[in-house]
């Protein structure tokens, strides 16, 4: 079993998309496919197994043919809750995996070497992606033994993923901006708003 095979990829798709105007921003159209289709295409080859962490009706994700992890205990508490649910799912369904790689549902231009570089840089702990001096705490790799710290943070209602990664001394792994036809593309451009989607469409099919 290769190191890649020991990493469970989890796409965090449980947000409420308030800034996007509601609905599932991962299902928005980008270059003839959904944003989530782009994420899956770039992320799936980098991990041994792939699953979706979701809230609500799983049928809206049925066409992606991926296991869905329902966050039933703390659905209103944000990404840390989705991460805890994913770790619990891993212990039952992917116990041969030793780490989780997480990305959000709205990052269609993920680097193709994301997981490899995060895994190489983490020294057995947590690694977080950065670009343009900005941390992206939901784009990270987590050893399965980080579950206790995540559960403790949730119990104490310390819900900031960024704060927890800093508390746990996560390694920051920088990724460079990309030049696409003279335009700078952040590899972690996230589709949070309709304006973000318009910006992403300028890169669709080029990145």
PDB file of N, CA, C and O in Angstrom, residues 158-190:
ATOM      1  N   UNK A 158     -14.920  26.110  20.613  1.00  0.00           N
ATOM      2  CA  UNK A 158     -13.843  26.842  19.946  1.00  0.00           C
ATOM      3  C   UNK A 158     -13.864  26.362  18.501  1.00  0.00           C
ATOM      4  O   UNK A 158     -13.245  25.365  18.149  1.00  0.00           O
ATOM      5  N   UNK A 159     -14.587  27.080  17.653  1.00  0.00           N
ATOM      6  CA  UNK A 159     -14.968  26.558  16.351  1.00  0.00           C
ATOM      7  C   UNK A 159     -14.079  27.011  15.200  1.00  0.00           C
ATOM      8  O   UNK A 159     -14.316  26.630  14.057  1.00  0.00           O
ATOM      9  N   UNK A 160     -13.065  27.803  15.471  1.00  0.00           N
ATOM     10  CA  UNK A 160     -12.189  28.283  14.406  1.00  0.00           C
ATOM     11  C   UNK A 160     -11.203  27.191  13.993  1.00  0.00           C
ATOM     12  O   UNK A 160     -10.359  26.764  14.793  1.00  0.00           O
ATOM     13  N   UNK A 161     -11.300  26.768  12.739  1.00  0.00           N
ATOM     14  CA  UNK A 161     -10.347  25.777  12.230  1.00  0.00           C
ATOM     15  C   UNK A 161      -8.947  26.377  12.216  1.00  0.00           C
ATOM     16  O   UNK A 161      -7.965  25.713  12.567  1.00  0.00           O
ATOM     17  N   UNK A 162      -8.847  27.631  11.828  1.00  0.00           N
ATOM     18  CA  UNK A 162      -7.540  28.278  11.760  1.00  0.00           C
ATOM     19  C   UNK A 162      -6.878  28.323  13.136  1.00  0.00           C
ATOM     20  O   UNK A 162      -5.688  28.012  13.282  1.00  0.00           O
ATOM     21  N   UNK A 163      -7.644  28.708  14.157  1.00  0.00           N
ATOM     22  CA  UNK A 163      -7.086  28.773  15.508  1.00  0.00           C
ATOM     23  C   UNK A 163      -6.616  27.399  15.967  1.00  0.00           C
ATOM     24  O   UNK A 163      -5.555  27.271  16.602  1.00  0.00           O
ATOM     25  N   UNK A 164      -7.380  26.362  15.650  1.00  0.00           N
ATOM     26  CA  UNK A 164      -6.985  25.022  16.081  1.00  0.00           C
ATOM     27  C   UNK A 164      -5.716  24.571  15.380  1.00  0.00           C
ATOM     28  O   UNK A 164      -4.828  23.977  16.005  1.00  0.00           O
ATOM     29  N   UNK A 165      -5.597  24.844  14.081  1.00  0.00           N
ATOM     30  CA  UNK A 165      -4.373  24.432  13.386  1.00  0.00           C
ATOM     31  C   UNK A 165      -3.149  25.140  13.964  1.00  0.00           C
ATOM     32  O   UNK A 165      -2.069  24.557  14.058  1.00  0.00           O
ATOM     33  N   UNK A 166      -3.319  26.388  14.374  1.00  0.00           N
ATOM     34  CA  UNK A 166      -2.200  27.102  14.994  1.00  0.00           C
ATOM     35  C   UNK A 166      -1.880  26.522  16.361  1.00  0.00           C
ATOM     36  O   UNK A 166      -0.716  26.344  16.727  1.00  0.00           O
ATOM     37  N   UNK A 167      -2.921  26.221  17.131  1.00  0.00           N
ATOM     38  CA  UNK A 167      -2.726  25.627  18.453  1.00  0.00           C
ATOM     39  C   UNK A 167      -1.975  24.303  18.352  1.00  0.00           C
ATOM     40  O   UNK A 167      -1.146  23.978  19.219  1.00  0.00           O
ATOM     41  N   UNK A 168      -2.254  23.543  17.311  1.00  0.00           N
ATOM     42  CA  UNK A 168      -1.645  22.231  17.129  1.00  0.00           C
ATOM     43  C   UNK A 168      -0.358  22.289  16.306  1.00  0.00           C
ATOM     44  O   UNK A 168       0.151  21.260  15.855  1.00  0.00           O
ATOM     45  N   UNK A 169       0.171  23.509  16.128  1.00  0.00           N
ATOM     46  CA  UNK A 169       1.460  23.711  15.455  1.00  0.00           C
ATOM     47  C   UNK A 169       1.489  23.130  14.039  1.00  0.00           C
ATOM     48  O   UNK A 169       2.471  22.486  13.630  1.00  0.00           O
ATOM     49  N   UNK A 170       0.416  23.371  13.295  1.00  0.00           N
ATOM     50  CA  UNK A 170       0.380  22.906  11.911  1.00  0.00           C
ATOM     51  C   UNK A 170       1.469  23.569  11.089  1.00  0.00           C
ATOM     52  O   UNK A 170       1.781  24.752  11.266  1.00  0.00           O
ATOM     53  N   UNK A 171       2.037  22.809  10.191  1.00  0.00           N
ATOM     54  CA  UNK A 171       3.039  23.324   9.259  1.00  0.00           C
ATOM     55  C   UNK A 171       2.319  24.036   8.118  1.00  0.00           C
ATOM     56  O   UNK A 171       1.348  23.508   7.553  1.00  0.00           O
ATOM     57  N   UNK A 172       2.748  25.239   7.784  1.00  0.00           N
ATOM     58  CA  UNK A 172       2.187  25.975   6.656  1.00  0.00           C
ATOM     59  C   UNK A 172       2.980  25.641   5.395  1.00  0.00           C
ATOM     60  O   UNK A 172       4.203  25.792   5.365  1.00  0.00           O
ATOM     61  N   UNK A 173       2.300  25.165   4.371  1.00  0.00           N
ATOM     62  CA  UNK A 173       2.946  24.779   3.118  1.00  0.00           C
ATOM     63  C   UNK A 173       2.510  25.761   2.033  1.00  0.00           C
ATOM     64  O   UNK A 173       1.329  25.803   1.664  1.00  0.00           O
ATOM     65  N   UNK A 174       3.442  26.581   1.512  1.00  0.00           N
ATOM     66  CA  UNK A 174       3.054  27.611   0.552  1.00  0.00           C
ATOM     67  C   UNK A 174       2.905  27.072  -0.874  1.00  0.00           C
ATOM     68  O   UNK A 174       3.682  26.217  -1.313  1.00  0.00           O
ATOM     69  N   UNK A 175       1.916  27.603  -1.567  1.00  0.00           N
ATOM     70  CA  UNK A 175       1.701  27.299  -2.981  1.00  0.00           C
ATOM     71  C   UNK A 175       1.695  28.611  -3.747  1.00  0.00           C
ATOM     72  O   UNK A 175       1.089  29.591  -3.316  1.00  0.00           O
ATOM     73  N   UNK A 176       2.377  28.624  -4.885  1.00  0.00           N
ATOM     74  CA  UNK A 176       2.547  29.855  -5.652  1.00  0.00           C
ATOM     75  C   UNK A 176       1.302  30.201  -6.454  1.00  0.00           C
ATOM     76  O   UNK A 176       0.521  29.329  -6.849  1.00  0.00           O
ATOM     77  N   UNK A 177       1.141  31.496  -6.691  1.00  0.00           N
ATOM     78  CA  UNK A 177       0.134  31.954  -7.642  1.00  0.00           C
ATOM     79  C   UNK A 177       0.523  31.445  -9.028  1.00  0.00           C
ATOM     80  O   UNK A 177       1.699  31.221  -9.315  1.00  0.00           O
ATOM     81  N   UNK A 178      -0.460  31.270  -9.898  1.00  0.00           N
ATOM     82  CA  UNK A 178      -0.204  30.798 -11.248  1.00  0.00           C
ATOM     83  C   UNK A 178      -0.517  31.899 -12.244  1.00  0.00           C
ATOM     84  O   UNK A 178      -1.459  32.682 -12.049  1.00  0.00           O
ATOM     85  N   UNK A 179       0.254  31.946 -13.317  1.00  0.00           N
ATOM     86  CA  UNK A 179       0.011  32.913 -14.382  1.00  0.00           C
ATOM     87  C   UNK A 179      -0.797  32.235 -15.482  1.00  0.00           C
ATOM     88  O   UNK A 179      -0.340  31.266 -16.098  1.00  0.00           O
ATOM     89  N   UNK A 180      -1.991  32.743 -15.715  1.00  0.00           N
ATOM     90  CA  UNK A 180      -2.869  32.209 -16.758  1.00  0.00           C
ATOM     91  C   UNK A 180      -3.187  33.348 -17.717  1.00  0.00           C
ATOM     92  O   UNK A 180      -3.949  34.258 -17.395  1.00  0.00           O
ATOM     93  N   UNK A 181      -2.576  33.307 -18.882  1.00  0.00           N
ATOM     94  CA  UNK A 181      -2.804  34.356 -19.889  1.00  0.00           C
ATOM     95  C   UNK A 181      -2.598  35.756 -19.316  1.00  0.00           C
ATOM     96  O   UNK A 181      -3.381  36.683 -19.583  1.00  0.00           O
ATOM     97  N   UNK A 182      -1.554  35.875 -18.508  1.00  0.00           N
ATOM     98  CA  UNK A 182      -1.231  37.176 -17.938  1.00  0.00           C
ATOM     99  C   UNK A 182      -2.040  37.557 -16.715  1.00  0.00           C
ATOM    100  O   UNK A 182      -1.855  38.649 -16.165  1.00  0.00           O
ATOM    101  N   UNK A 183      -2.934  36.678 -16.275  1.00  0.00           N
ATOM    102  CA  UNK A 183      -3.721  36.926 -15.073  1.00  0.00           C
ATOM    103  C   UNK A 183      -3.220  36.032 -13.948  1.00  0.00           C
ATOM    104  O   UNK A 183      -2.872  34.862 -14.176  1.00  0.00           O
ATOM    105  N   UNK A 184      -3.173  36.574 -12.730  1.00  0.00           N
ATOM    106  CA  UNK A 184      -2.723  35.800 -11.578  1.00  0.00           C
ATOM    107  C   UNK A 184      -3.878  34.981 -11.021  1.00  0.00           C
ATOM    108  O   UNK A 184      -4.933  35.529 -10.674  1.00  0.00           O
ATOM    109  N   UNK A 185      -3.685  33.687 -10.943  1.00  0.00           N
ATOM    110  CA  UNK A 185      -4.697  32.787 -10.402  1.00  0.00           C
ATOM    111  C   UNK A 185      -4.221  32.228  -9.079  1.00  0.00           C
ATOM    112  O   UNK A 185      -3.182  31.573  -9.004  1.00  0.00           O
ATOM    113  N   UNK A 186      -4.988  32.488  -8.034  1.00  0.00           N
ATOM    114  CA  UNK A 186      -4.745  31.843  -6.747  1.00  0.00           C
ATOM    115  C   UNK A 186      -5.215  30.399  -6.876  1.00  0.00           C
ATOM    116  O   UNK A 186      -6.379  30.155  -7.214  1.00  0.00           O
ATOM    117  N   UNK A 187      -4.342  29.410  -6.620  1.00  0.00           N
ATOM    118  CA  UNK A 187      -4.771  28.015  -6.771  1.00  0.00           C
ATOM    119  C   UNK A 187      -5.905  27.632  -5.830  1.00  0.00           C
ATOM    120  O   UNK A 187      -6.562  26.616  -6.039  1.00  0.00           O
ATOM    121  N   UNK A 188      -6.144  28.475  -4.811  1.00  0.00           N
ATOM    122  CA  UNK A 188      -7.222  28.198  -3.866  1.00  0.00           C
ATOM    123  C   UNK A 188      -8.339  29.245  -3.984  1.00  0.00           C
ATOM    124  O   UNK A 188      -9.060  29.503  -3.015  1.00  0.00           O
ATOM    125  N   UNK A 189      -8.472  29.824  -5.169  1.00  0.00           N
ATOM    126  CA  UNK A 189      -9.611  30.695  -5.421  1.00  0.00           C
ATOM    127  C   UNK A 189     -10.877  29.944  -5.034  1.00  0.00           C
ATOM    128  O   UNK A 189     -11.143  28.860  -5.538  1.00  0.00           O
ATOM    129  N   UNK A 190     -11.636  30.529  -4.112  1.00  0.00           N
ATOM    130  CA  UNK A 190     -12.844  29.835  -3.682  1.00  0.00           C
ATOM    131  C   UNK A 190     -14.092  30.610  -4.101  1.00  0.00           C
ATOM    132  O   UNK A 190     -14.121  31.827  -4.064  1.00  0.00           O
TER     133      UNK A 190
END
